[in-house]
């Protein structure tokens, strides 16, 4: 007992156990769930409580009413006196006794807590389900007190996983820690322990922090700690982007010219490991150019962005073993895709080598390992202009940076768009010359970053200004290096998620070497006061990110949305209009609200990496009498980077800036995938010889493996009529029969499958193929017809909205739940509760029969 008490008192000073915690509704239902699973034997009264509670889910009084009702009906069952008699009476000493209690979370919900060794803890769901003391239901609230020695399993379940913060977020000694239920330092900053980390309570958790802080220490504060931990976890997960802790990349590029025509291509792969253990694999294709175009389109990487690619398809895996299995497959598939023999290379045709067709690619397509398609991106180079110029004076006189022009700038930026499988989007500008800095300046109203900045350090001369000079007599030119990026992320519904402004250390060094007062000119995240150091030595690189999150500051979305729409114009479908992207400083002379809000509200992250780079180059040329007839250059580049240090500065609930090191996303708990995370169908990755055949952002589905193939005119149904010979009539008939057989899903019938693309789809199943026409079931998603319309080519029914003639948005059918066999449809209880909140409890019963005569059940 002394060992237990000593350990738990020390643990309370650091924090208390995290996990899933139960409220009043959850405790009743989860206990009964454990009973169903055979964990604890009970009598019929408890089973009656289950029925009562399920019928009254949503009524806060239901569980207690159900318990009382069952006692009145059959007081001798459910563990009864027999369950109580196995425990000795409590001592009245909190060192020896375990006492249960309840705390009001709000007017509707209560949270269950328990006192162990005089310290109060929330009750974890797993402890309530597997280790709850027998007879608990049969005791009144005030009688729920037990000797600790007699319920050791429950005590250990609640208290295990405490301790002070550790570097390893998976450390078993602290992985379950929660904000303490003890006394708080009233003068200290809002900072608590959640798991193995001490984190500032971020902006967005004001209500939970006030409820927790205002609650008396002990029982009441324990009841509020789970809700606070929930909020902190959710906000940090939203405001901090994924953190790349290591990466490796390989790029092969070639440029070939014949007389006056030049063309080239580059292809590569980037493999990234995230802070939560996930592995992302980017399959990249570089731009191809011809007709005398000479700009460099080679894929290149920097800590602040990626440039030179025309296509990026990204896959995600939970561990390196899975990723490596897919990469090994892709290497083989890449050799032969596009009907090329495996010994063909991108330049084989140029050397006069014939590449003969092969069917090996089709065979490999069927062997693709499990994978998770994350996103597809498209990049292009864009010429932009910035008029109005930038001016600045320094202690050393006017500054000049090579590439800038007094009064204006014209150059190239990479304009990128990425579409994610869940419907989210990312658009960005990335630049490796002064143009990137000028993009940032345009945010400030077409003026220098610090034009209206109160912190701007004015010099003694009235002619001095803060900012950057476009040209100046008597100053030496400075070569611009480094990458700048501005990125806008949107949620699947199109609302703004965040804006991220990135600059790497080379940009900051360039500015400093040009005589620019970085601290006075740039936003605080890039200033010396923000902790910036020059890290551009050989083998070192760093990047700063200013992240303006609209979840933390929702009032800014309406204010800044119009400005963002100007920078990144979208079409009616929410896609970036790359041709309309332009940067014109003359249009932004009214001030820079976007910049000002970023400066005031953004969270700041700094990432420092060790870098390695190896490259091999080759060249071959043929001249005739001084005329270049043929020339070929090729380069192979390998890069590797490893994160060595990170910080994250966040705005807390008091509006103050607090810094965390390491950044939470850079050392995070392991990623746990949802069911269905991996797919094994062919994903159609890009190769050096072949582009994907489906639209950017569309998901790939094949029509080679229908679910129903048995004999009968319409497989999967009991239809026994004739199959219409006319395609119009056939499509009509298939829509009618399959919608009747499968009433809980939407039905789509298509003649030429390859003419249709699918986006943000859930529950798609290829049911059958009848006379070359495919029948598809779909829960939700967008379907686009890229071919001809009319009943001859397609038909559909269910819950949908039509956009124009050839785009349909399907929604789930009322009461629908996809297609499953009767064996797959089992009666079950499951909960989806959050820390400290009552769970949503759902009872799913087996569905009767199925569609009209079909062999499946609709559930």
mmCIF file of C-alpha atoms in Angstrom, residues 543-754:
data_model
loop_
_atom_site.group_PDB
_atom_site.id
_atom_site.type_symbol
_atom_site.label_atom_id
_atom_site.label_comp_id
_atom_site.label_asym_id
_atom_site.label_seq_id
_atom_site.Cartn_x
_atom_site.Cartn_y
_atom_site.Cartn_z
ATOM 1 C CA UNK A 543 12.840 26.797 -42.430
ATOM 2 C CA UNK A 544 10.450 29.144 -40.632
ATOM 3 C CA UNK A 545 6.683 28.737 -40.981
ATOM 4 C CA UNK A 546 4.081 31.297 -39.936
ATOM 5 C CA UNK A 547 0.750 29.456 -39.642
ATOM 6 C CA UNK A 548 -2.455 31.480 -39.444
ATOM 7 C CA UNK A 549 -5.162 29.027 -38.387
ATOM 8 C CA UNK A 550 -8.785 30.021 -39.005
ATOM 9 C CA UNK A 551 -10.041 27.503 -36.450
ATOM 10 C CA UNK A 552 -8.284 29.515 -33.758
ATOM 11 C CA UNK A 553 -9.376 32.834 -35.249
ATOM 12 C CA UNK A 554 -12.663 32.182 -37.121
ATOM 13 C CA UNK A 555 -13.465 35.894 -37.252
ATOM 14 C CA UNK A 556 -10.583 36.392 -39.698
ATOM 15 C CA UNK A 557 -12.013 34.172 -42.449
ATOM 16 C CA UNK A 558 -14.568 36.737 -43.620
ATOM 17 C CA UNK A 559 -12.028 39.515 -43.292
ATOM 18 C CA UNK A 560 -9.193 37.837 -45.190
ATOM 19 C CA UNK A 561 -11.117 35.576 -47.559
ATOM 20 C CA UNK A 562 -11.466 38.204 -50.341
ATOM 21 C CA UNK A 563 -7.719 38.910 -50.251
ATOM 22 C CA UNK A 564 -6.914 35.199 -50.479
ATOM 23 C CA UNK A 565 -9.358 34.813 -53.382
ATOM 24 C CA UNK A 566 -7.443 37.540 -55.218
ATOM 25 C CA UNK A 567 -4.135 35.782 -54.718
ATOM 26 C CA UNK A 568 -5.532 32.326 -55.549
ATOM 27 C CA UNK A 569 -8.618 32.668 -57.791
ATOM 28 C CA UNK A 570 -10.857 29.586 -57.917
ATOM 29 C CA UNK A 571 -13.363 28.408 -60.514
ATOM 30 C CA UNK A 572 -16.939 27.261 -59.833
ATOM 31 C CA UNK A 573 -15.725 23.790 -58.820
ATOM 32 C CA UNK A 574 -13.207 25.167 -56.354
ATOM 33 C CA UNK A 575 -10.207 24.483 -58.591
ATOM 34 C CA UNK A 576 -7.333 26.926 -58.920
ATOM 35 C CA UNK A 577 -7.435 29.062 -62.076
ATOM 36 C CA UNK A 578 -3.695 28.944 -62.718
ATOM 37 C CA UNK A 579 -3.915 31.184 -65.754
ATOM 38 C CA UNK A 580 -5.427 33.984 -63.663
ATOM 39 C CA UNK A 581 -2.786 33.862 -60.943
ATOM 40 C CA UNK A 582 -0.885 37.129 -60.906
ATOM 41 C CA UNK A 583 1.030 39.298 -58.501
ATOM 42 C CA UNK A 584 0.640 42.986 -59.201
ATOM 43 C CA UNK A 585 1.843 45.271 -56.463
ATOM 44 C CA UNK A 586 0.103 48.278 -57.969
ATOM 45 C CA UNK A 587 -3.249 46.755 -57.044
ATOM 46 C CA UNK A 588 -2.441 46.553 -53.346
ATOM 47 C CA UNK A 589 -1.762 50.074 -52.186
ATOM 48 C CA UNK A 590 -4.467 50.291 -49.542
ATOM 49 C CA UNK A 591 -2.556 48.345 -46.904
ATOM 50 C CA UNK A 592 -1.859 44.732 -46.125
ATOM 51 C CA UNK A 593 -4.425 43.251 -43.776
ATOM 52 C CA UNK A 594 -3.378 39.666 -44.540
ATOM 53 C CA UNK A 595 0.212 40.364 -43.611
ATOM 54 C CA UNK A 596 -0.810 42.304 -40.516
ATOM 55 C CA UNK A 597 -3.025 39.472 -39.282
ATOM 56 C CA UNK A 598 -0.302 36.910 -39.958
ATOM 57 C CA UNK A 599 2.116 39.082 -37.998
ATOM 58 C CA UNK A 600 -0.324 39.439 -35.088
ATOM 59 C CA UNK A 601 -1.948 36.005 -34.878
ATOM 60 C CA UNK A 602 0.106 33.321 -36.624
ATOM 61 C CA UNK A 603 1.779 30.467 -34.783
ATOM 62 C CA UNK A 604 5.445 30.056 -35.684
ATOM 63 C CA UNK A 605 7.340 26.823 -36.265
ATOM 64 C CA UNK A 606 11.043 26.412 -36.942
ATOM 65 C CA UNK A 607 12.570 23.204 -38.269
ATOM 66 C CA UNK A 608 16.332 22.607 -38.488
ATOM 67 C CA UNK A 609 17.768 19.802 -40.597
ATOM 68 C CA UNK A 610 21.066 18.109 -41.359
ATOM 69 C CA UNK A 611 21.371 17.715 -45.137
ATOM 70 C CA UNK A 612 23.296 15.457 -47.508
ATOM 71 C CA UNK A 613 23.400 15.842 -51.287
ATOM 72 C CA UNK A 614 25.082 13.738 -53.990
ATOM 73 C CA UNK A 615 24.864 14.344 -57.726
ATOM 74 C CA UNK A 616 26.187 12.814 -60.938
ATOM 75 C CA UNK A 617 26.244 14.644 -64.280
ATOM 76 C CA UNK A 618 26.746 13.548 -67.879
ATOM 77 C CA UNK A 619 27.074 15.392 -71.205
ATOM 78 C CA UNK A 620 27.307 14.527 -74.885
ATOM 79 C CA UNK A 621 27.388 16.952 -77.821
ATOM 80 C CA UNK A 622 27.836 16.890 -81.590
ATOM 81 C CA UNK A 623 29.032 20.021 -83.434
ATOM 82 C CA UNK A 624 29.432 20.644 -87.184
ATOM 83 C CA UNK A 625 31.413 23.705 -88.324
ATOM 84 C CA UNK A 626 30.580 25.510 -85.108
ATOM 85 C CA UNK A 627 26.866 24.678 -85.251
ATOM 86 C CA UNK A 628 25.471 22.672 -82.361
ATOM 87 C CA UNK A 629 23.579 19.782 -83.970
ATOM 88 C CA UNK A 630 22.846 17.623 -80.943
ATOM 89 C CA UNK A 631 23.417 17.930 -77.237
ATOM 90 C CA UNK A 632 22.288 15.875 -74.262
ATOM 91 C CA UNK A 633 22.786 16.480 -70.565
ATOM 92 C CA UNK A 634 21.620 14.296 -67.737
ATOM 93 C CA UNK A 635 21.776 14.600 -63.966
ATOM 94 C CA UNK A 636 21.037 12.272 -61.084
ATOM 95 C CA UNK A 637 20.605 13.865 -57.658
ATOM 96 C CA UNK A 638 20.102 12.193 -54.264
ATOM 97 C CA UNK A 639 19.284 14.194 -51.155
ATOM 98 C CA UNK A 640 18.672 13.205 -47.541
ATOM 99 C CA UNK A 641 17.651 15.334 -44.575
ATOM 100 C CA UNK A 642 17.127 14.602 -40.889
ATOM 101 C CA UNK A 643 15.411 16.857 -38.373
ATOM 102 C CA UNK A 644 17.719 17.882 -35.534
ATOM 103 C CA UNK A 645 15.715 20.557 -33.729
ATOM 104 C CA UNK A 646 12.242 22.079 -33.788
ATOM 105 C CA UNK A 647 10.182 24.678 -31.946
ATOM 106 C CA UNK A 648 6.537 25.723 -32.118
ATOM 107 C CA UNK A 649 5.351 29.085 -30.847
ATOM 108 C CA UNK A 650 1.616 29.109 -30.165
ATOM 109 C CA UNK A 651 -0.886 31.751 -29.074
ATOM 110 C CA UNK A 652 -2.333 30.670 -25.734
ATOM 111 C CA UNK A 653 -5.759 31.320 -24.220
ATOM 112 C CA UNK A 654 -4.471 34.589 -22.714
ATOM 113 C CA UNK A 655 -3.300 35.863 -26.108
ATOM 114 C CA UNK A 656 0.357 35.413 -25.155
ATOM 115 C CA UNK A 657 3.032 33.631 -27.180
ATOM 116 C CA UNK A 658 4.456 30.436 -25.707
ATOM 117 C CA UNK A 659 7.099 28.211 -27.269
ATOM 118 C CA UNK A 660 7.209 24.403 -27.220
ATOM 119 C CA UNK A 661 10.290 22.340 -28.054
ATOM 120 C CA UNK A 662 10.211 19.949 -29.799
ATOM 121 C CA UNK A 663 7.213 20.948 -31.895
ATOM 122 C CA UNK A 664 4.323 18.593 -30.942
ATOM 123 C CA UNK A 665 3.842 17.197 -34.450
ATOM 124 C CA UNK A 666 7.571 16.423 -34.728
ATOM 125 C CA UNK A 667 7.420 13.971 -31.818
ATOM 126 C CA UNK A 668 3.896 12.617 -31.763
ATOM 127 C CA UNK A 669 2.176 9.409 -30.727
ATOM 128 C CA UNK A 670 2.043 6.760 -33.424
ATOM 129 C CA UNK A 671 -0.612 7.189 -36.086
ATOM 130 C CA UNK A 672 -3.532 4.761 -35.791
ATOM 131 C CA UNK A 673 -5.319 4.208 -39.117
ATOM 132 C CA UNK A 674 -9.065 3.827 -39.440
ATOM 133 C CA UNK A 675 -10.575 0.643 -40.802
ATOM 134 C CA UNK A 676 -10.353 0.703 -44.572
ATOM 135 C CA UNK A 677 -7.220 2.878 -44.561
ATOM 136 C CA UNK A 678 -5.445 0.554 -46.996
ATOM 137 C CA UNK A 679 -6.750 -0.365 -50.438
ATOM 138 C CA UNK A 680 -5.509 -3.107 -52.735
ATOM 139 C CA UNK A 681 -7.029 -2.002 -56.043
ATOM 140 C CA UNK A 682 -4.796 -0.610 -58.789
ATOM 141 C CA UNK A 683 -3.980 3.050 -58.038
ATOM 142 C CA UNK A 684 -2.713 4.049 -61.506
ATOM 143 C CA UNK A 685 0.498 5.851 -60.442
ATOM 144 C CA UNK A 686 2.316 8.119 -62.911
ATOM 145 C CA UNK A 687 5.477 6.775 -64.529
ATOM 146 C CA UNK A 688 8.165 8.254 -66.712
ATOM 147 C CA UNK A 689 6.304 6.992 -69.795
ATOM 148 C CA UNK A 690 2.675 7.163 -68.752
ATOM 149 C CA UNK A 691 0.346 9.541 -66.944
ATOM 150 C CA UNK A 692 -2.635 8.371 -64.891
ATOM 151 C CA UNK A 693 -5.736 7.899 -66.992
ATOM 152 C CA UNK A 694 -8.138 9.464 -64.522
ATOM 153 C CA UNK A 695 -8.601 13.120 -63.646
ATOM 154 C CA UNK A 696 -6.457 14.972 -61.163
ATOM 155 C CA UNK A 697 -8.036 14.467 -57.775
ATOM 156 C CA UNK A 698 -10.195 11.588 -58.998
ATOM 157 C CA UNK A 699 -10.013 8.173 -57.400
ATOM 158 C CA UNK A 700 -9.168 5.131 -59.470
ATOM 159 C CA UNK A 701 -11.616 2.228 -59.664
ATOM 160 C CA UNK A 702 -11.513 -0.718 -62.024
ATOM 161 C CA UNK A 703 -14.466 -2.480 -63.642
ATOM 162 C CA UNK A 704 -12.793 -5.860 -64.009
ATOM 163 C CA UNK A 705 -14.065 -7.486 -60.822
ATOM 164 C CA UNK A 706 -17.840 -7.158 -60.292
ATOM 165 C CA UNK A 707 -19.196 -8.548 -57.044
ATOM 166 C CA UNK A 708 -21.924 -10.667 -58.648
ATOM 167 C CA UNK A 709 -21.070 -12.923 -61.586
ATOM 168 C CA UNK A 710 -23.437 -15.877 -61.180
ATOM 169 C CA UNK A 711 -25.808 -17.009 -63.911
ATOM 170 C CA UNK A 712 -28.946 -14.987 -64.486
ATOM 171 C CA UNK A 713 -29.819 -11.984 -66.563
ATOM 172 C CA UNK A 714 -29.048 -9.466 -63.771
ATOM 173 C CA UNK A 715 -26.527 -10.997 -61.300
ATOM 174 C CA UNK A 716 -27.238 -10.151 -57.659
ATOM 175 C CA UNK A 717 -30.996 -9.789 -58.176
ATOM 176 C CA UNK A 718 -33.876 -12.225 -58.751
ATOM 177 C CA UNK A 719 -34.811 -10.584 -62.081
ATOM 178 C CA UNK A 720 -35.746 -13.339 -64.531
ATOM 179 C CA UNK A 721 -36.958 -11.299 -67.491
ATOM 180 C CA UNK A 722 -35.322 -10.630 -70.838
ATOM 181 C CA UNK A 723 -32.297 -8.417 -71.270
ATOM 182 C CA UNK A 724 -33.272 -5.482 -73.524
ATOM 183 C CA UNK A 725 -31.244 -5.280 -76.709
ATOM 184 C CA UNK A 726 -31.548 -1.496 -77.005
ATOM 185 C CA UNK A 727 -28.963 0.316 -74.864
ATOM 186 C CA UNK A 728 -31.477 3.010 -73.786
ATOM 187 C CA UNK A 729 -33.893 0.356 -72.570
ATOM 188 C CA UNK A 730 -31.102 -1.688 -70.973
ATOM 189 C CA UNK A 731 -29.819 1.243 -68.886
ATOM 190 C CA UNK A 732 -33.414 2.084 -67.837
ATOM 191 C CA UNK A 733 -34.058 -1.516 -66.850
ATOM 192 C CA UNK A 734 -30.795 -1.907 -64.895
ATOM 193 C CA UNK A 735 -31.432 1.277 -62.923
ATOM 194 C CA UNK A 736 -34.927 0.078 -62.003
ATOM 195 C CA UNK A 737 -34.045 -3.479 -61.053
ATOM 196 C CA UNK A 738 -30.853 -2.794 -59.092
ATOM 197 C CA UNK A 739 -32.333 0.149 -57.175
ATOM 198 C CA UNK A 740 -35.168 -2.156 -56.092
ATOM 199 C CA UNK A 741 -32.758 -4.936 -55.115
ATOM 200 C CA UNK A 742 -30.425 -2.545 -53.261
ATOM 201 C CA UNK A 743 -32.685 0.193 -51.886
ATOM 202 C CA UNK A 744 -30.205 1.563 -49.314
ATOM 203 C CA UNK A 745 -27.575 2.722 -51.810
ATOM 204 C CA UNK A 746 -27.444 4.948 -54.875
ATOM 205 C CA UNK A 747 -27.280 3.147 -58.211
ATOM 206 C CA UNK A 748 -25.207 4.313 -61.190
ATOM 207 C CA UNK A 749 -25.268 2.523 -64.555
ATOM 208 C CA UNK A 750 -22.589 3.391 -67.173
ATOM 209 C CA UNK A 751 -21.796 2.088 -70.625
ATOM 210 C CA UNK A 752 -18.167 3.226 -71.108
ATOM 211 C CA UNK A 753 -16.558 3.033 -67.663
ATOM 212 C CA UNK A 754 -13.377 4.806 -68.729
#
